[in-house]
Short mmCIF file of C-alpha atoms in Angstrom, two decimals:
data_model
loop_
_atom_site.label_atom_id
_atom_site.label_comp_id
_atom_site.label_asym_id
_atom_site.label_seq_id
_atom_site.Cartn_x
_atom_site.Cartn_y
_atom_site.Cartn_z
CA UNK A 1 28.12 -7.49 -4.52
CA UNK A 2 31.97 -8.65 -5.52
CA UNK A 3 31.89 -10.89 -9.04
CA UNK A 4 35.21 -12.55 -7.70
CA UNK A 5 35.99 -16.11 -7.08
CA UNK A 6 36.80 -19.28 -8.82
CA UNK A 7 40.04 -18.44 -10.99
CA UNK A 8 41.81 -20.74 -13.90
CA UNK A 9 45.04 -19.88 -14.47
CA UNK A 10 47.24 -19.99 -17.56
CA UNK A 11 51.11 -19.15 -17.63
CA UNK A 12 52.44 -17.75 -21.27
CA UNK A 13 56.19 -19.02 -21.44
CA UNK A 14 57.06 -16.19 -24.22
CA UNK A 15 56.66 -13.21 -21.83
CA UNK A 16 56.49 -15.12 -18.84
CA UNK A 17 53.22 -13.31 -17.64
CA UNK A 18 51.34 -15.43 -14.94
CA UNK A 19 47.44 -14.86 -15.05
CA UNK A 20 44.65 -15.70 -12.97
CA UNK A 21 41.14 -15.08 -14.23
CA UNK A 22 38.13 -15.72 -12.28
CA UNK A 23 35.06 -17.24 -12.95
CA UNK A 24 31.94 -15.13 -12.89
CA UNK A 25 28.65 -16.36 -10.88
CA UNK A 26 25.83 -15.37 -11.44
CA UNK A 27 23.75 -12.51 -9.56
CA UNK A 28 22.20 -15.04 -7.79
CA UNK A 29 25.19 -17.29 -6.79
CA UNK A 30 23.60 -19.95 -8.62
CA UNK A 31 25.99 -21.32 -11.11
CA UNK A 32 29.55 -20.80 -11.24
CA UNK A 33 31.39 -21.13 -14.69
CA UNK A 34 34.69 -21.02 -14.93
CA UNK A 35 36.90 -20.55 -18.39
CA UNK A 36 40.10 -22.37 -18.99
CA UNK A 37 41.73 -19.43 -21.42
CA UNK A 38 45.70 -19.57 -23.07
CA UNK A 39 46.78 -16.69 -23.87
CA UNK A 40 49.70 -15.33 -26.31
CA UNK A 41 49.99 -11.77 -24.68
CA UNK A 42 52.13 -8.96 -26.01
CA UNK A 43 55.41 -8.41 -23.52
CA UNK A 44 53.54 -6.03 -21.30
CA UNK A 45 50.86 -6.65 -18.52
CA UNK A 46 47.78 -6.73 -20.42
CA UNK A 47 45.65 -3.42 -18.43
CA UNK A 48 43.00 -3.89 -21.00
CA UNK A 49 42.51 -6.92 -21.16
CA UNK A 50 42.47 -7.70 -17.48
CA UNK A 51 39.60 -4.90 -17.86
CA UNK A 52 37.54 -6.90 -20.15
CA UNK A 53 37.98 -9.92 -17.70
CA UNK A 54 36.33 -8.29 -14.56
CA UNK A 55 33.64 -5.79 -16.56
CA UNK A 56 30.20 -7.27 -16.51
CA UNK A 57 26.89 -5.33 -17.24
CA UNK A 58 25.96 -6.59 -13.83
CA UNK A 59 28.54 -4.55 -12.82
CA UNK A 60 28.62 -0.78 -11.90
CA UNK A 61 32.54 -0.16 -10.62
CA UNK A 62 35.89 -1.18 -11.85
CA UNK A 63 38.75 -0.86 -9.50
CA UNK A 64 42.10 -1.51 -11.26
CA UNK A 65 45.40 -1.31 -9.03
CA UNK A 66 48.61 -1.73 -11.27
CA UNK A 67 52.32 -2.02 -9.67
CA UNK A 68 54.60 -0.90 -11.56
CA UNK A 69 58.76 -1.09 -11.22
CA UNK A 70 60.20 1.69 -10.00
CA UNK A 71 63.90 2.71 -11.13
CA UNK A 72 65.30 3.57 -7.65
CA UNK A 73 65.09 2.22 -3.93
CA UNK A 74 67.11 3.36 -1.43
CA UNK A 75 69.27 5.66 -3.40
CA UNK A 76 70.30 2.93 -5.33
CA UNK A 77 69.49 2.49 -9.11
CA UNK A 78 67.25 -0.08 -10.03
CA UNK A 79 67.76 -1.89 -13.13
CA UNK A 80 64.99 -4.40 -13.43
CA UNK A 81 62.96 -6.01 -10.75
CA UNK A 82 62.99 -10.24 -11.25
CA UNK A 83 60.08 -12.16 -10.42
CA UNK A 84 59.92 -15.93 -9.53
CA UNK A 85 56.81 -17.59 -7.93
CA UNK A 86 55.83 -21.05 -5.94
CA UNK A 87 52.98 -21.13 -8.94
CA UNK A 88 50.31 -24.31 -7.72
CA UNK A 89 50.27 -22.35 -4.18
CA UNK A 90 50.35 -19.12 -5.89
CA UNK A 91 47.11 -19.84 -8.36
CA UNK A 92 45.48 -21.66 -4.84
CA UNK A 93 46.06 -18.16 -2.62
CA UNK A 94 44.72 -16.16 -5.33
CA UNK A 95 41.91 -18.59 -6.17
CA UNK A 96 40.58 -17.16 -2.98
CA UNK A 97 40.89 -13.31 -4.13
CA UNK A 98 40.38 -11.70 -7.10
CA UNK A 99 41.66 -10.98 -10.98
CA UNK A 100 45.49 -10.62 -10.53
CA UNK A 101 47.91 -10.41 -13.45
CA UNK A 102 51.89 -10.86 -12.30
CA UNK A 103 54.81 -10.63 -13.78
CA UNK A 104 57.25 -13.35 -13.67
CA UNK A 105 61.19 -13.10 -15.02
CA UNK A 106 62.43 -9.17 -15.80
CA UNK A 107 60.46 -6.51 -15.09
CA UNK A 108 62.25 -3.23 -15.86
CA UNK A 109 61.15 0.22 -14.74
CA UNK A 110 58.24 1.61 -15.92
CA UNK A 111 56.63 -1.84 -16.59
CA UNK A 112 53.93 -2.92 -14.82
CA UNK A 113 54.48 -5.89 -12.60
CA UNK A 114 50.69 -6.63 -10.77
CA UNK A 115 47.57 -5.79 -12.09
CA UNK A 116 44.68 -6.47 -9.81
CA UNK A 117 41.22 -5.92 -10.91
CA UNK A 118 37.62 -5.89 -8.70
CA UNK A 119 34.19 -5.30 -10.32
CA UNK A 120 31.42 -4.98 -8.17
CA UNK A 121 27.60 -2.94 -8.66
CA UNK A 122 28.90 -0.02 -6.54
CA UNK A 123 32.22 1.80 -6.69
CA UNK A 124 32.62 1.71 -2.93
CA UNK A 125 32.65 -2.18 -2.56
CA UNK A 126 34.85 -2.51 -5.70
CA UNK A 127 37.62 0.24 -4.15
CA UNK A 128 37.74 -1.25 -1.20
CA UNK A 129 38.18 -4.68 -2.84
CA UNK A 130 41.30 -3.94 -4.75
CA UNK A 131 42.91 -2.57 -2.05
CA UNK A 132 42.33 -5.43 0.60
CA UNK A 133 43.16 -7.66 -2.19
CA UNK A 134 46.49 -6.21 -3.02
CA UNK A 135 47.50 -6.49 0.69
CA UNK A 136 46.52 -9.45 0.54
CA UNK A 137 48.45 -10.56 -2.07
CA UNK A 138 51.50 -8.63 -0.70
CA UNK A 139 51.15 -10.59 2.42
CA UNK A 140 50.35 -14.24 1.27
CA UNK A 141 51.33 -14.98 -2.33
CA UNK A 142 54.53 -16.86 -2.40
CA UNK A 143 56.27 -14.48 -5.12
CA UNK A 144 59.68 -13.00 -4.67
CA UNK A 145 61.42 -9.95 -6.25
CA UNK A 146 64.83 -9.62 -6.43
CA UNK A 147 66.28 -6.06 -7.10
CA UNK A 148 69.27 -5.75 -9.69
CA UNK A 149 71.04 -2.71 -9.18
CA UNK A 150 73.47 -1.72 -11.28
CA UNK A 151 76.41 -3.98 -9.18
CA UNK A 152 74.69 -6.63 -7.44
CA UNK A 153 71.16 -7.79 -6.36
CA UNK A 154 68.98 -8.42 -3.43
CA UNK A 155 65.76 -10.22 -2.55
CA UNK A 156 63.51 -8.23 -1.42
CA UNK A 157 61.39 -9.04 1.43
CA UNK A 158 57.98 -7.57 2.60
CA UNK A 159 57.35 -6.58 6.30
CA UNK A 160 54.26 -9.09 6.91
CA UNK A 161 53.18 -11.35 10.23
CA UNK A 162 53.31 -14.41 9.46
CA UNK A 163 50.63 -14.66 11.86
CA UNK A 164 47.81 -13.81 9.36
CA UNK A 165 46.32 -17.18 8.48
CA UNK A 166 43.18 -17.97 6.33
CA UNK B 1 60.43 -33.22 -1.60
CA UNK B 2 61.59 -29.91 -0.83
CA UNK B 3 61.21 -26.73 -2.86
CA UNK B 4 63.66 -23.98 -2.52
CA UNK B 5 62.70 -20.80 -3.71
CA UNK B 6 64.56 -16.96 -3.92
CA UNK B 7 66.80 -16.79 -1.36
CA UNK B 8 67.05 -20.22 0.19
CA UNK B 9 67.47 -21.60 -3.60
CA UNK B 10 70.91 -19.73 -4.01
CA UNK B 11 71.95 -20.42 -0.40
CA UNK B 12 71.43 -24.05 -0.99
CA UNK B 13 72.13 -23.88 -4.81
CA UNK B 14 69.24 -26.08 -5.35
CA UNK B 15 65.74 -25.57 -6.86
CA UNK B 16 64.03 -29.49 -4.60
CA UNK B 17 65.45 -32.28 -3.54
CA UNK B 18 64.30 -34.87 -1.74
CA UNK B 19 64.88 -36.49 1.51
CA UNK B 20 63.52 -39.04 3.95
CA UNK B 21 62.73 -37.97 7.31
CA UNK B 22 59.64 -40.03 9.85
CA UNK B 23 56.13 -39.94 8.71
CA UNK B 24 55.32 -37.39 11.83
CA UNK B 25 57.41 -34.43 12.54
CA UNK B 26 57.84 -31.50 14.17
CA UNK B 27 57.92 -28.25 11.85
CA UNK B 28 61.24 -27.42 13.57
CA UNK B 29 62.55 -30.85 13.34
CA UNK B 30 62.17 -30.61 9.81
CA UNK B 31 63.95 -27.49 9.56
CA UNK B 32 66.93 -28.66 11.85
CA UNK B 33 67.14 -31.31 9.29
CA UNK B 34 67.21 -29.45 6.33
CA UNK B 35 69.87 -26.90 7.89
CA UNK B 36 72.30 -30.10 8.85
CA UNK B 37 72.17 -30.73 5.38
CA UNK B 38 72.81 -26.76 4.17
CA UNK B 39 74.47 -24.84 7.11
CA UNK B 40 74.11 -21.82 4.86
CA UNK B 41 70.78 -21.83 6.19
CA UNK B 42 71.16 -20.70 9.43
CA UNK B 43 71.72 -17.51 8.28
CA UNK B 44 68.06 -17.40 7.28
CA UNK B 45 66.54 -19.48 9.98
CA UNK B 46 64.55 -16.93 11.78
CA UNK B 47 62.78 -15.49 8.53
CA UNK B 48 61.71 -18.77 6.82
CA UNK B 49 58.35 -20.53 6.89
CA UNK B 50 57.75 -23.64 5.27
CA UNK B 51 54.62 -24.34 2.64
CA UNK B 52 53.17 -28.07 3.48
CA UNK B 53 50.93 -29.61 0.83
CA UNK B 54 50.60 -25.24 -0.30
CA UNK B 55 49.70 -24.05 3.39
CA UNK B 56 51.77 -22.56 5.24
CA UNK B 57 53.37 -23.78 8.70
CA UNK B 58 55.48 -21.62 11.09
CA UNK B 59 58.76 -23.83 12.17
CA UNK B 60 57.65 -24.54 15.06
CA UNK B 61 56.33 -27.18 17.31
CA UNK B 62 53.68 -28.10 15.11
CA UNK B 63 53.07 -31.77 13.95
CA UNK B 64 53.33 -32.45 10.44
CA UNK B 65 51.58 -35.33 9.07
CA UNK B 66 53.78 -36.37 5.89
CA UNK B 67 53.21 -38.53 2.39
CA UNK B 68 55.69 -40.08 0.37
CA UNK B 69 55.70 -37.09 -1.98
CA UNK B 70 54.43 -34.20 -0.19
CA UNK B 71 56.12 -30.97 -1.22
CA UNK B 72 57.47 -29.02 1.70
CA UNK B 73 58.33 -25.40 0.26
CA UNK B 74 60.98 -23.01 2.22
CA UNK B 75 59.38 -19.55 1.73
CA UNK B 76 61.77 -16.60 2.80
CA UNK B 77 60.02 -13.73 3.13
CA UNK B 78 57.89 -13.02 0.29
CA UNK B 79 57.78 -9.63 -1.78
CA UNK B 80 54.99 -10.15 -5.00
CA UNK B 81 52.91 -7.09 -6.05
#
């Protein structure tokens, strides 16, 4: 049983951090609430408190996957990673997922650029989870990444059909 | 109104603008369109897809259905997470 669903969404202009938090429903698919939160967030992706968003005593399994930059691609060094995003679509196509924290603007090495978070009563669901729903991500949400090297830049682009429709 | 974004923003230099084109088109009409107005597009042509009303359409020969204000995104190939 996934606790995923209905997400709000709140974009921090300070560190640029786009967030999408879901709404928990009940057990028994009831009710669904959903919280409209702001938040004034530190310069980093927030791993703990993306944490406190998906843990739920209901809950038995956390899956957390974070992306973070890596300094080098292709033999070539890698001075930040830059994030820009189509954001109504984006918070719509993750609406349908799960808890995703991106980054948007510079993300230099080392810092974390995705956090995607599943809860769920057994670890096996919740595993599984995060890793369809970073695919997914990878292959649907309209975010770009350029890559500055240390003389020029490129967008990047992932290898994904097109062909994968809802 | 049409939304560049990444790629297709520096090739055109522009972040939306907006146009008038008939109330039904084709997907690849659209595009053809769009390209008259920013040859520099070409170059791109075969890796774009556009985003209609946030879903996204292949350019193709599919009919599109369009509002005064509907946003038509160009989406080169994406690369989040």
């Amino acid at each position: 049983m996934l606790s995923l669903e209905i997400s709000s969404s709140c974009f921090n202009q300070e560190t640029k951090l786009l967030a999408f938090e879901p709404s928990r429903k009940d057990m028994d698919e009831v009710e669904e609430k959903s919280k409209e939160v702001i938040n004034v967030t530190t310069e980093k992706l927030p791993v703990d408190e993306v944490l406190q968003l998906v843990i739920s005593p209901l809950c038995g399994a956390v899956s957390l996957f974070v992306g973070t930059t890596r300094n080098n691609f292709e033999g070539r060094k890698v001075i930040s990673l830059e994030y820009e995003a189509y954001l109504p679509m984006a918070e719509n196509e993750v609406k349908k997922i799960c808890t995703v924290f991106h980054g948007l603007g510079l993300v230099p090495p080392s810092e974390a650029s995705i956090i995607s978070a599943v809860s769920s009563a057994h670890r096996a669901a919740s595993l599984e989870a995060v890793s369809y729903a970073i695919d997914t991500l990878k292959a649907k949400l309209p975010i770009w990444q350029k890559e500055i090297y240390e003389e020029s830049s490129s967008w990047k682009g992932n290898r994904v059909l097109w062909g994968i429709q809802q | 109104m049409i939304l560049y974004f990444a790629k297709s923003a520096e090739i055109t230099g522009l972040r939306s603008e907006t146009i008038s084109v008939p109330q039904e088109i084709k997907a690849l009409q659209l595009w053809k369109e769009i390209e008259t107005r920013h040859p520099g597009l070409a170059d791109v042509r075969n890796q774009i897809i556009f985003a209609v009303r946030q879903e996204y359409v292949e350019l193709g020969d599919q009919l599109l259905l369009l509002q005064p204000g509907d946003e038509i995104a160009v989406i080169p190939p994406i690369s989040g997470g």
